[in-house]
Coordinates of C-alpha atoms and ligand atoms in Angstrom, one line a residue:
X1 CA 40.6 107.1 -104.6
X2 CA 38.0 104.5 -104.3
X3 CA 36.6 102.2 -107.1
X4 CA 32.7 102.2 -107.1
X5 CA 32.0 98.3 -108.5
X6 CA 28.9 98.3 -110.0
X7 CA 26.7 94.8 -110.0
X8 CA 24.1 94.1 -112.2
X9 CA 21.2 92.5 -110.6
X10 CA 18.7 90.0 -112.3
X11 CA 15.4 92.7 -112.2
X12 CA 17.4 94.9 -114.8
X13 CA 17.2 91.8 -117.1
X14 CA 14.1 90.9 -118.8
X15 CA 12.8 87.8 -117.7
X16 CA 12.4 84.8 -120.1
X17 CA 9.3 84.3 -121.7
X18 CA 9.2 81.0 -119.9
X19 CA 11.3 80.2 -117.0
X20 CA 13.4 77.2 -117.8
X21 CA 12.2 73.4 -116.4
X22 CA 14.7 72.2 -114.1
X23 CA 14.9 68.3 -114.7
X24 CA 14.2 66.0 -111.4
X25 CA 17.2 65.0 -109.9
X26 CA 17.4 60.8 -109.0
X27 CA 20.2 60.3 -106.6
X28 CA 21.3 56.6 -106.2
X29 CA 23.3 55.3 -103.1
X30 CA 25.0 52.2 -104.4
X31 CA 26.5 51.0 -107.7
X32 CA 25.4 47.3 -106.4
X33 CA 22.5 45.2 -108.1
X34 CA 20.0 47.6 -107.1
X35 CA 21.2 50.9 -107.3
X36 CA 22.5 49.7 -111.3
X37 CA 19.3 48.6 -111.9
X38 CA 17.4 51.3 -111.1
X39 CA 19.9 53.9 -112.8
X40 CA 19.3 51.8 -116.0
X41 CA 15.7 51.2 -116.1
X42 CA 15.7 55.4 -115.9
X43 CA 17.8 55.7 -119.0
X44 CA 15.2 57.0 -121.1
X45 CA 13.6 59.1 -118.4
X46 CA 14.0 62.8 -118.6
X47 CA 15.7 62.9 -115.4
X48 CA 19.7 63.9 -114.0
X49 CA 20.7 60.5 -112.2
X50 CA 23.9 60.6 -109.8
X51 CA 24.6 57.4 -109.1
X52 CA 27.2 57.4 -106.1
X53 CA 29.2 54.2 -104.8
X54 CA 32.3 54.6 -102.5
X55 CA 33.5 51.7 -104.7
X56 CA 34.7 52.6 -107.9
X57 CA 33.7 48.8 -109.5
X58 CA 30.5 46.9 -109.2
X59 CA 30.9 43.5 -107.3
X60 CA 29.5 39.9 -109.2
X61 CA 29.3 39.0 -105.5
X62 CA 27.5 35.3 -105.9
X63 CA 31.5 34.6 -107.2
X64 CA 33.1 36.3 -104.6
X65 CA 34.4 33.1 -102.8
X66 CA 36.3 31.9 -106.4
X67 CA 38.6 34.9 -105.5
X68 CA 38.9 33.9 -101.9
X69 CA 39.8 30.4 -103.2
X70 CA 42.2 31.7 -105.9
X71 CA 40.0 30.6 -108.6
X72 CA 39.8 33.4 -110.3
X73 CA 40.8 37.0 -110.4
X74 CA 39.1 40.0 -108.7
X75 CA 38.8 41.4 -111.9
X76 CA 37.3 38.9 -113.8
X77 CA 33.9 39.5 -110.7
X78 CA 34.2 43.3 -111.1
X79 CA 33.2 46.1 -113.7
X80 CA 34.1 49.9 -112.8
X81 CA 30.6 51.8 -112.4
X82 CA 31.9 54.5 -114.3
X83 CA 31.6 52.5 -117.3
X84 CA 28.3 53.2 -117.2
X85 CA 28.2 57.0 -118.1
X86 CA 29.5 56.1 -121.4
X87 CA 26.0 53.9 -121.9
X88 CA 23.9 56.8 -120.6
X89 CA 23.9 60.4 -120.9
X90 CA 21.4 61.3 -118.2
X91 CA 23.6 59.6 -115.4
X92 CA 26.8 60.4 -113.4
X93 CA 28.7 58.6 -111.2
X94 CA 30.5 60.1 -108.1
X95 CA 33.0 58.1 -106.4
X96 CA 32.3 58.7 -102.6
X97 CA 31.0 57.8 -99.0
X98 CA 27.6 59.0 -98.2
X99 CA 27.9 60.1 -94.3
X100 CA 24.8 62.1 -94.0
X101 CA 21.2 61.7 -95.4
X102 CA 19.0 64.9 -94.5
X103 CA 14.9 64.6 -95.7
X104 CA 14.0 67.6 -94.5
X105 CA 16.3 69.7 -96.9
X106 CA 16.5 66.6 -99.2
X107 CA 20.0 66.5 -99.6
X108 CA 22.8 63.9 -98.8
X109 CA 26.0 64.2 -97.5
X110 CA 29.0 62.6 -99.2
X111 CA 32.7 62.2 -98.3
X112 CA 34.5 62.7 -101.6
X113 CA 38.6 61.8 -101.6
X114 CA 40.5 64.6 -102.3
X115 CA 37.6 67.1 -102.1
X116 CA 36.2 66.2 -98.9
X117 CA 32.0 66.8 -97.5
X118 CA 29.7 67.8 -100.3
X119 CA 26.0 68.2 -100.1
X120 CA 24.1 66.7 -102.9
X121 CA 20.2 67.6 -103.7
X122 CA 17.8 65.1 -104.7
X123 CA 14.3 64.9 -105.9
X124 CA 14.3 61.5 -105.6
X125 CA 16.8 59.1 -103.7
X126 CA 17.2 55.7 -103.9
X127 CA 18.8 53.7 -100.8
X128 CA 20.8 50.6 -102.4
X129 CA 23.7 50.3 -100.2
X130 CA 23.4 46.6 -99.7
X131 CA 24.4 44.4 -96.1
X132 CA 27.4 44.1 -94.0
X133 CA 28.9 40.8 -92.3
X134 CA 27.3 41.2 -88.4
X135 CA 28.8 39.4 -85.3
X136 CA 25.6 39.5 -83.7
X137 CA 26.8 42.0 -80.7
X138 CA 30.5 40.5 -80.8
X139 CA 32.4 43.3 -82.9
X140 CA 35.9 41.8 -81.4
X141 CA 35.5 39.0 -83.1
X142 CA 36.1 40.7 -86.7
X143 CA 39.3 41.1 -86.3
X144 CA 40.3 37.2 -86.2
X145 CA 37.3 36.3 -88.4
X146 CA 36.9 38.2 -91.5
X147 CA 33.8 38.3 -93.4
X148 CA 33.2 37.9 -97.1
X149 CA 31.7 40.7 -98.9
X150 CA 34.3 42.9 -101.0
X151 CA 37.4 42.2 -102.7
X152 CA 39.2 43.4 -100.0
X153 CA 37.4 40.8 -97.8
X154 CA 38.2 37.8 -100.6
X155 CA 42.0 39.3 -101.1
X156 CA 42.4 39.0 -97.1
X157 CA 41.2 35.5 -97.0
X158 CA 43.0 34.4 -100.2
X159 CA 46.2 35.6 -98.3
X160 CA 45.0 33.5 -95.0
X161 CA 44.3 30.2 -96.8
X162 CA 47.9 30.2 -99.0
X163 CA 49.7 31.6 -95.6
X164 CA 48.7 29.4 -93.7
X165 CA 50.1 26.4 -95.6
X166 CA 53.2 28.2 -95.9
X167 CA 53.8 28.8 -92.5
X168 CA 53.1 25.2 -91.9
X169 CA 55.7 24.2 -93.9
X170 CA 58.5 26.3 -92.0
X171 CA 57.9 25.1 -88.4
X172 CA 58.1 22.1 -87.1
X173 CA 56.2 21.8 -84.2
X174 CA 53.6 19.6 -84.7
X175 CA 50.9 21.2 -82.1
X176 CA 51.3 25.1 -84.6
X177 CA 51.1 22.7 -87.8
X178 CA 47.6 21.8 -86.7
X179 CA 46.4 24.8 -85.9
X180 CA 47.5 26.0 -89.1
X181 CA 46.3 23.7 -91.4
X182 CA 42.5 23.8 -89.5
X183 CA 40.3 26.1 -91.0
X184 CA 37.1 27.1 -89.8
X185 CA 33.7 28.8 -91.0
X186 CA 31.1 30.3 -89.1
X187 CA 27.6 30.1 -91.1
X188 CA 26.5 27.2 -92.6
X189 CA 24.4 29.2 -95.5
X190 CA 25.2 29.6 -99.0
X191 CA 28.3 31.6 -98.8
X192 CA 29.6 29.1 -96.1
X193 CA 29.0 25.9 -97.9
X194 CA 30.1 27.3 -101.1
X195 CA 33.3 28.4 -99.6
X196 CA 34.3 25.4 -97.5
X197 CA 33.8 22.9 -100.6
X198 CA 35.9 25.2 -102.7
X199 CA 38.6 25.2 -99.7
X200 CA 38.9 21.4 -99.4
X201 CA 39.2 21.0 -104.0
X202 CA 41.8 23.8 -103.3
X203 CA 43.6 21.7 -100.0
X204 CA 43.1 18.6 -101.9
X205 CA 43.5 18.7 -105.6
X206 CA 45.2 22.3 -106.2
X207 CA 48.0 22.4 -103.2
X208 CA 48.9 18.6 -103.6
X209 CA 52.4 17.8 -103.8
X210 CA 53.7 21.4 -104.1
X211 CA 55.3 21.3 -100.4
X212 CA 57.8 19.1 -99.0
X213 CA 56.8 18.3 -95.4
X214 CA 53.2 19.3 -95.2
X215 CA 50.1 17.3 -97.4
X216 CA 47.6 20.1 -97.6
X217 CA 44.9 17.2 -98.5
X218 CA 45.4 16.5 -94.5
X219 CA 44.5 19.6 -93.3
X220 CA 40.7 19.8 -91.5
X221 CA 38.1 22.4 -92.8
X222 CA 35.2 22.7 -90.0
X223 CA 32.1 24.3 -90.5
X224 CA 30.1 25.5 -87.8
X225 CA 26.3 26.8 -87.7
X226 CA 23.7 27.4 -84.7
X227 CA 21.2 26.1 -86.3
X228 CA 19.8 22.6 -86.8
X229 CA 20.7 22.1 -90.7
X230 CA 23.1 23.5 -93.0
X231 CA 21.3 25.4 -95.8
X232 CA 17.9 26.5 -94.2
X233 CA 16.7 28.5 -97.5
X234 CA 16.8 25.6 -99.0
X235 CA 14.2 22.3 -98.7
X236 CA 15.5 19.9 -96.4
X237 CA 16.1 17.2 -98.9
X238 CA 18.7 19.3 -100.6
X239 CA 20.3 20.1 -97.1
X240 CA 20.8 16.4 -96.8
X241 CA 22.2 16.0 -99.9
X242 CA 24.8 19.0 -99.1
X243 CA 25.7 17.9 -95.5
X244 CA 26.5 14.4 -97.4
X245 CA 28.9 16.1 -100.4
X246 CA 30.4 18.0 -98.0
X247 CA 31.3 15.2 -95.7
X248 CA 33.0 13.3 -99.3
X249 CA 34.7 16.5 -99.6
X250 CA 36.2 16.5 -96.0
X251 CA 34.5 19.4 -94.7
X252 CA 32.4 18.3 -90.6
X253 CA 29.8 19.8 -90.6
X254 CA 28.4 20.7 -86.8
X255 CA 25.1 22.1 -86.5
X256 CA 23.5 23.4 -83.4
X257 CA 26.4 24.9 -81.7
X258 CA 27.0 28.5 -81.2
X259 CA 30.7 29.9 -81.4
X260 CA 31.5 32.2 -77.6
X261 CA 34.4 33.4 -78.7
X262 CA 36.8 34.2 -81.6
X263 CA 40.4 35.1 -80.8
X264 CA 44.0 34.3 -82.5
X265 CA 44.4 31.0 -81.0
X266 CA 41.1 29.8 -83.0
X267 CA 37.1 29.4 -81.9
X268 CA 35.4 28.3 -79.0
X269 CA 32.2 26.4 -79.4
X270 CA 29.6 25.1 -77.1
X271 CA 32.3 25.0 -74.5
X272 CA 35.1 23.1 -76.5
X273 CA 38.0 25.0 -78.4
X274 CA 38.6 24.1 -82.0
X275 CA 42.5 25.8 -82.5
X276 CA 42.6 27.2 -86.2
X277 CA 44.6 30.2 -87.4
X278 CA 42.4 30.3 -90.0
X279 CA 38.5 31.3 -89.0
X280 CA 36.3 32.6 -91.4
X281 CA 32.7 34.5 -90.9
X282 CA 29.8 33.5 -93.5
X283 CA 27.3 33.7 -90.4
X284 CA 25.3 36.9 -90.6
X285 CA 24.4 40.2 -92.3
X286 CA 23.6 43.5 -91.0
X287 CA 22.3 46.8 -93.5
X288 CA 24.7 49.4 -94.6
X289 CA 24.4 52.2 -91.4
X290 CA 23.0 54.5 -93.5
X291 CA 19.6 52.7 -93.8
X292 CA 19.0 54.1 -90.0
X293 CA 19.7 57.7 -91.1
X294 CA 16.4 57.5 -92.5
X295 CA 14.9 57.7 -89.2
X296 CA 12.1 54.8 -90.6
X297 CA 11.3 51.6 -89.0
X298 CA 14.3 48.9 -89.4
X299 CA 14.3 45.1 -88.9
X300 CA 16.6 43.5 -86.6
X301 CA 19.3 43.5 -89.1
X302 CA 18.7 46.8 -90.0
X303 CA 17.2 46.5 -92.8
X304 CA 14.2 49.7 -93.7
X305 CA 10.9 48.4 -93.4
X306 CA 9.5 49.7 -97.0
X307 CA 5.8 49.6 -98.1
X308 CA 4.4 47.5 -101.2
X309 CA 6.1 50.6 -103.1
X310 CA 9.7 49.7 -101.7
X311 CA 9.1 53.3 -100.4
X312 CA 9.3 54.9 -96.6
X313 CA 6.4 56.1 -94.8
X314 CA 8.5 59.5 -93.4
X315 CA 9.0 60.3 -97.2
X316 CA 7.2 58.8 -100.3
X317 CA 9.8 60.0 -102.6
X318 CA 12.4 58.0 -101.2
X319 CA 13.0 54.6 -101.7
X320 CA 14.9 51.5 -100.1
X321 CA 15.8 48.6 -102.7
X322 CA 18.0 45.4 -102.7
X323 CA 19.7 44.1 -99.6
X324 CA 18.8 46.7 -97.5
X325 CA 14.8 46.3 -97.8
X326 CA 13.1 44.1 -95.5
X327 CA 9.8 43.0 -97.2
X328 CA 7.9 40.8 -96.6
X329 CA 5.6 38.7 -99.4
X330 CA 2.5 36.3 -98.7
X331 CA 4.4 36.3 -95.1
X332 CA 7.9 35.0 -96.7
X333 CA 10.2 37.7 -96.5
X334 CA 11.5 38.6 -99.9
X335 CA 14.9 37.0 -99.8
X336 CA 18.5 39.2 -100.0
X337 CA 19.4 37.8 -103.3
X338 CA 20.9 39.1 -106.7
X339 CA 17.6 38.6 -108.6
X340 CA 15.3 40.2 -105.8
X341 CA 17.8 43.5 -105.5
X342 CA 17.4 43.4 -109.5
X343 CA 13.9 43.0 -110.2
X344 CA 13.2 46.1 -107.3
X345 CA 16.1 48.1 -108.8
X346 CA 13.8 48.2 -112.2
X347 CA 10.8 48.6 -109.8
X348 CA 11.7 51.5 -108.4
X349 CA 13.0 52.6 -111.6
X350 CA 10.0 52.0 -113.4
X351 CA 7.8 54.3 -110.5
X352 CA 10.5 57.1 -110.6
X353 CA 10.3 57.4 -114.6
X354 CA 6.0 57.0 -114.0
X355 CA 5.6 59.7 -110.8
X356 CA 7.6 62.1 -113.2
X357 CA 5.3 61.6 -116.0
X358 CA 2.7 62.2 -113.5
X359 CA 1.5 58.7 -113.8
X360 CA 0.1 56.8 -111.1
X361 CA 1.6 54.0 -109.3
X362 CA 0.4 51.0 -110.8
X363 CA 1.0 47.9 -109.2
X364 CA 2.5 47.1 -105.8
X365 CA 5.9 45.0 -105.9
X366 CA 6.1 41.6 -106.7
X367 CA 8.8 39.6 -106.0
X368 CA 9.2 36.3 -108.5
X369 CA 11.8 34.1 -107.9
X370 CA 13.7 31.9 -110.9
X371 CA 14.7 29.4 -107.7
X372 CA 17.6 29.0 -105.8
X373 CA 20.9 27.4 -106.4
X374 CA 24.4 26.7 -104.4
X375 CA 27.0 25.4 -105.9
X376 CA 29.5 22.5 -103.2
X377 CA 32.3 22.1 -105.2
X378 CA 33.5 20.4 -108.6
X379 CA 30.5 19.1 -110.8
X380 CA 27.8 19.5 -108.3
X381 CA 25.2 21.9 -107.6
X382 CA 21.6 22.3 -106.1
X383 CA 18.4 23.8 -107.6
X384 CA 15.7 24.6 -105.7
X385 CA 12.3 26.7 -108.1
X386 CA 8.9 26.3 -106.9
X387 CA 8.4 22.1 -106.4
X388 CA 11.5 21.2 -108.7
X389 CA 14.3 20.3 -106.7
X390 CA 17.7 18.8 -108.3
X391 CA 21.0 18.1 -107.6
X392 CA 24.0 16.6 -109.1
X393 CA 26.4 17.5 -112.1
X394 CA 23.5 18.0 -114.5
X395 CA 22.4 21.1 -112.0
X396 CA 25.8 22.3 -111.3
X397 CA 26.3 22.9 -115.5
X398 CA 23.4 25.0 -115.6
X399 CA 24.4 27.0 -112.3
X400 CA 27.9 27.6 -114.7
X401 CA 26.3 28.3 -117.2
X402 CA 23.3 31.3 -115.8
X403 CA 26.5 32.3 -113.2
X404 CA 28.5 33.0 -116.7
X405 CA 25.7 34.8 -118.4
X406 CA 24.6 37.1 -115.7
X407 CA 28.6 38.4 -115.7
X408 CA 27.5 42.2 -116.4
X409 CA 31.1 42.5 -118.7
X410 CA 31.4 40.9 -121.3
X411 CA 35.3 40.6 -121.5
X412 CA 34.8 38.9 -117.9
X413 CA 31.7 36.4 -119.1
X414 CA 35.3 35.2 -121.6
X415 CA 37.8 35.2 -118.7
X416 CA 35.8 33.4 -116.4
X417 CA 34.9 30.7 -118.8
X418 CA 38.5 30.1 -119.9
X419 CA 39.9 30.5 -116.0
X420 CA 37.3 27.3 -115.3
X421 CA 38.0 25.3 -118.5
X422 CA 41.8 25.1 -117.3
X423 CA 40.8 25.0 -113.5
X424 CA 38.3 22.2 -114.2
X425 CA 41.0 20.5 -116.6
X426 CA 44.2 20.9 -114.8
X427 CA 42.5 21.2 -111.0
X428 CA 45.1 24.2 -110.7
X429 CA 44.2 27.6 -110.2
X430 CA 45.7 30.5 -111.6
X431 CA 45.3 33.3 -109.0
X432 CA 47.6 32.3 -105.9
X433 CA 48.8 34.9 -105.2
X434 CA 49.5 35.8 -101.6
X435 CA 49.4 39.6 -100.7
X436 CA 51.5 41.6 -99.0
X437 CA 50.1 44.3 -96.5
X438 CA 50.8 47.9 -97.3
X439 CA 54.2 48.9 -96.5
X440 CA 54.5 51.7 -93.7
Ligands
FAD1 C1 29.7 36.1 -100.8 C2 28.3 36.3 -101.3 C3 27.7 35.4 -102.1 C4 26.5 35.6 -102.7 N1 25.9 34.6 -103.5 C5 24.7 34.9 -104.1 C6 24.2 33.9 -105.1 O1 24.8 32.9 -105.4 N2 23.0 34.2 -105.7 C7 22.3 35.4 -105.4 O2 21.3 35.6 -105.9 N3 22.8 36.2 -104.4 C8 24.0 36.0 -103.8 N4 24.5 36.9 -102.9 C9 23.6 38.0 -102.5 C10 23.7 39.1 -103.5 O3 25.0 39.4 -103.9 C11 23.0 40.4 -102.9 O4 21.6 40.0 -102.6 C12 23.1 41.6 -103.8 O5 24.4 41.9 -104.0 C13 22.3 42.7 -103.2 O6 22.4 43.8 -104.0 P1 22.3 45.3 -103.5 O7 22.4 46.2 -104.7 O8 21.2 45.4 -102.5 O9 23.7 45.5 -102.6 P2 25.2 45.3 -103.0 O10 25.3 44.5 -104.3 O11 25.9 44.8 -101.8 O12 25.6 46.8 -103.3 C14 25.7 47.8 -102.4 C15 26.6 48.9 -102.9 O13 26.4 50.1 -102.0 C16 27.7 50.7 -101.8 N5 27.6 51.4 -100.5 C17 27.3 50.9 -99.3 N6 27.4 51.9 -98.4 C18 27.7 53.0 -99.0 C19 28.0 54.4 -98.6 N7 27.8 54.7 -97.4 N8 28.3 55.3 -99.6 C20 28.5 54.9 -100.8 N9 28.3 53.6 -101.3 C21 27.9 52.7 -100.4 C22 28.6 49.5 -101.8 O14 29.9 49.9 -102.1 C23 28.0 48.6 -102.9 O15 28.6 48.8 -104.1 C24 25.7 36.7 -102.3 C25 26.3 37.7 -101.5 C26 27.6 37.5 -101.0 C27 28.2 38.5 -100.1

């Protein structure tokens, strides 16, 4: 006997008197400072945000190198995205890898764990997924210098900097105890000065007199750059006044010389070898590979070339913001900093919420900067806004105090504060802690 199944099909059904609006989908690629600003400056917008981040915490990255220095914890820098959802009820966050941007079909292509490929519709997508350390051409030489972008990243060269003492402590060949206790940094920007003062207060205040036959305060922390001066964001006065704090701290500083080659045994630059087990990449930045499956025009560090709209020309509904937009603004180009990434997060935010109101465009993007600052260590800092330039302890309490308040938790603006009360009071720091590779 056979069963006959019967299916109903839609025509028997009366249609509704009105078919129902389907909302506009905005689909966000990065939980960075971008992608978070963008998803809330839509809050009220009638809209269905995804917001997805193959991280599952949002990275304070200006304090990154406080956990590569032990400093502080890697969660006192991070806040899980998800948190988020509770805040807003027109957004969701997917934890997962976007591999695969289609414009044609409009939909993106996203590696979930567990669950594997799905494919994701958008009306309207948002590119925020931020820069990558780049070896300029010399891939090899990531594997001996890590770069500093991710907890992992700041974990790994945590690990490096407390080995490496250790391991001088146990041998006793004098030529190994060198090499261990030199320490090297490629890049002489922001990231690289910052690091390199915080590694000499940790060699020389933190690690004194906790080992027997080493003095960590004798070890030699080198840091390199290509080009002529340290800081080149910055004026040249305030260079000046770096290279000199640095130089108090310990830290040479050689300009002008490019590093060949990066291996176990240490660098080699402009012909000579520096031997170091520890060497540490702050030199460049490269976008986020996803930026080329856009198929638009890219800088030479990958970066999408996005109109005064921080749109694309191939598709006006999609839009590049943060790190990975090149821009350029009465012929600066707007800098890849925290405050830039957040004011064109809103920006595209703001256009999103106004083409779906079928608003016009307004106005074009406009960067405005609050200035500049790097901190070099205990109790001093450097402020560069407009023609005010400063410098000293008096700057360095105001870069605590705005790098406290622009903590997005606010259980981690608390931490924070009481992790440098102690660290400024005691010199100690409380998170050195050396980590073990994953068992096999
Ligand atoms: C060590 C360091 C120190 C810094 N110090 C300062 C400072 O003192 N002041 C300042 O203003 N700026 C500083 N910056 C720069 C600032 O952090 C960046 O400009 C800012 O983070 C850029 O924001 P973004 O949203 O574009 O990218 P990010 O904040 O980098 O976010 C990108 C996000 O995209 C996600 N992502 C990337 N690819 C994918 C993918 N394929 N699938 C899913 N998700 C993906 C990432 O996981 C990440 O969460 C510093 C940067 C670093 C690395």
């Amino acid at each position: 006997m056979t069963t006959v199944l019967t299916k109903s099909f839609p025509e028997d059904k009366p249609l509704p008197a009105k078919a129902a609006v389907r909302k506009k989908r905005v689909l966000i690629i990065g939980g960075g400072f971008a992608g978070v600003a963008a998803a809330r400056t839509l809050k009220r917008a009638d809209v269905e945000i995804t917001l997805i981040d193959r991280r599952n915490h949002h990275i304070f990255q200006p304090l990154l190198y406080q956990v590569a220095t032990a400093v502080l914890a890697p969660s006192e820098i991070a806040s899980p995205i998800r948190q988020l959802e509770t805040r807003q009820k027109n957004l969701r966050v997917i934890l997962a890898d976007v591999t695969g941007i289609d414009l044609g079909t409009r939909t993106v292509e996203a590696l979930c764990p567990g669950s594997g490929t799905r494919k994701i519709e958008y009306d309207f997508l948002v590119v925020a997924t931020g820069m990558r350390p780049s070896y300029f051409g010399h891939d090899e030489f990531a594997a001996n210098a890590p770069g500093l972008k991710n907890l992992n990243d700041a974990e790994l060269i945590r690990t490096k900097l407390l080995s490496a003492f250790e391991r001088a402590e146990s041998t006793d060949d004098e030529k190994a105890r060198a090499r261990l206790m030199t320490f090297v940094l490629v890049g002489a920007g922001p990231t690289g000065v910052e690091l390199a003062a915080s590694i000499a207060h940790l060699n020389s205040v933190t690690l004194r007199k906790n080992f027997r036959d080493i003095d960590p305060a004798e070890s030699k922390i080198v840091l390199l750059d290509g080009g002529v001066r340290i800081l080149p964001t910055f004026a040249e006065s305030l260079s000046r006044k770096v290279a000199k704090r640095l130089g108090k701290l310990g830290v040479q500083v050689l300009t002008g010389v490019k590093v060949e080659k990066v291996d176990e045994e240490g660098v080699v630059a402009a012909g000579a070898r520096i031997p170091s087990a520890t060497v540490l990449w702050t030199a460049g930045v490269a976008a986020s590979p996803i930026v080329k499956m856009l198929g638009t025009t890219t800088d030479r560090a990958g970066r999408a070339c996005v109109g005064p709209f921080m749109d694309i020309p191939e598709a006006p509904d999609v839009f590049v913001a943060g790190d990975a937009a090149a821009m350029t603004q009465d012929g600066h180009p707007v800098p890849g900093v925290a405050q830039a990434a957040i004011q064109q997060g809103r920006f595209v935010g703001r256009l999103i919420a106004a083409r779906i109101r079928g608003r016009r465009d307004g106005n074009p993007f406009r960067y405005r900067s609050k200035g500049n600052m790097a901190v070099v260590g205990k109790n001093f800092a450097i402020l560069e806004a407009g023609r005010l330039r400063t410098a000293g302890f008096a700057t360095w309490l105001v870069w605590a105090m705005l790098h406290v308040m622009a903590l997005p938790q606010l259980q981690n603006r608390f931490r924070v504060q009481t992790q440098w009360l102690w660290s400024y009071l005691s010199g100690q720091r409380s998170s050195r802690l050396i980590s073990e590779p994953p068992r096999r």
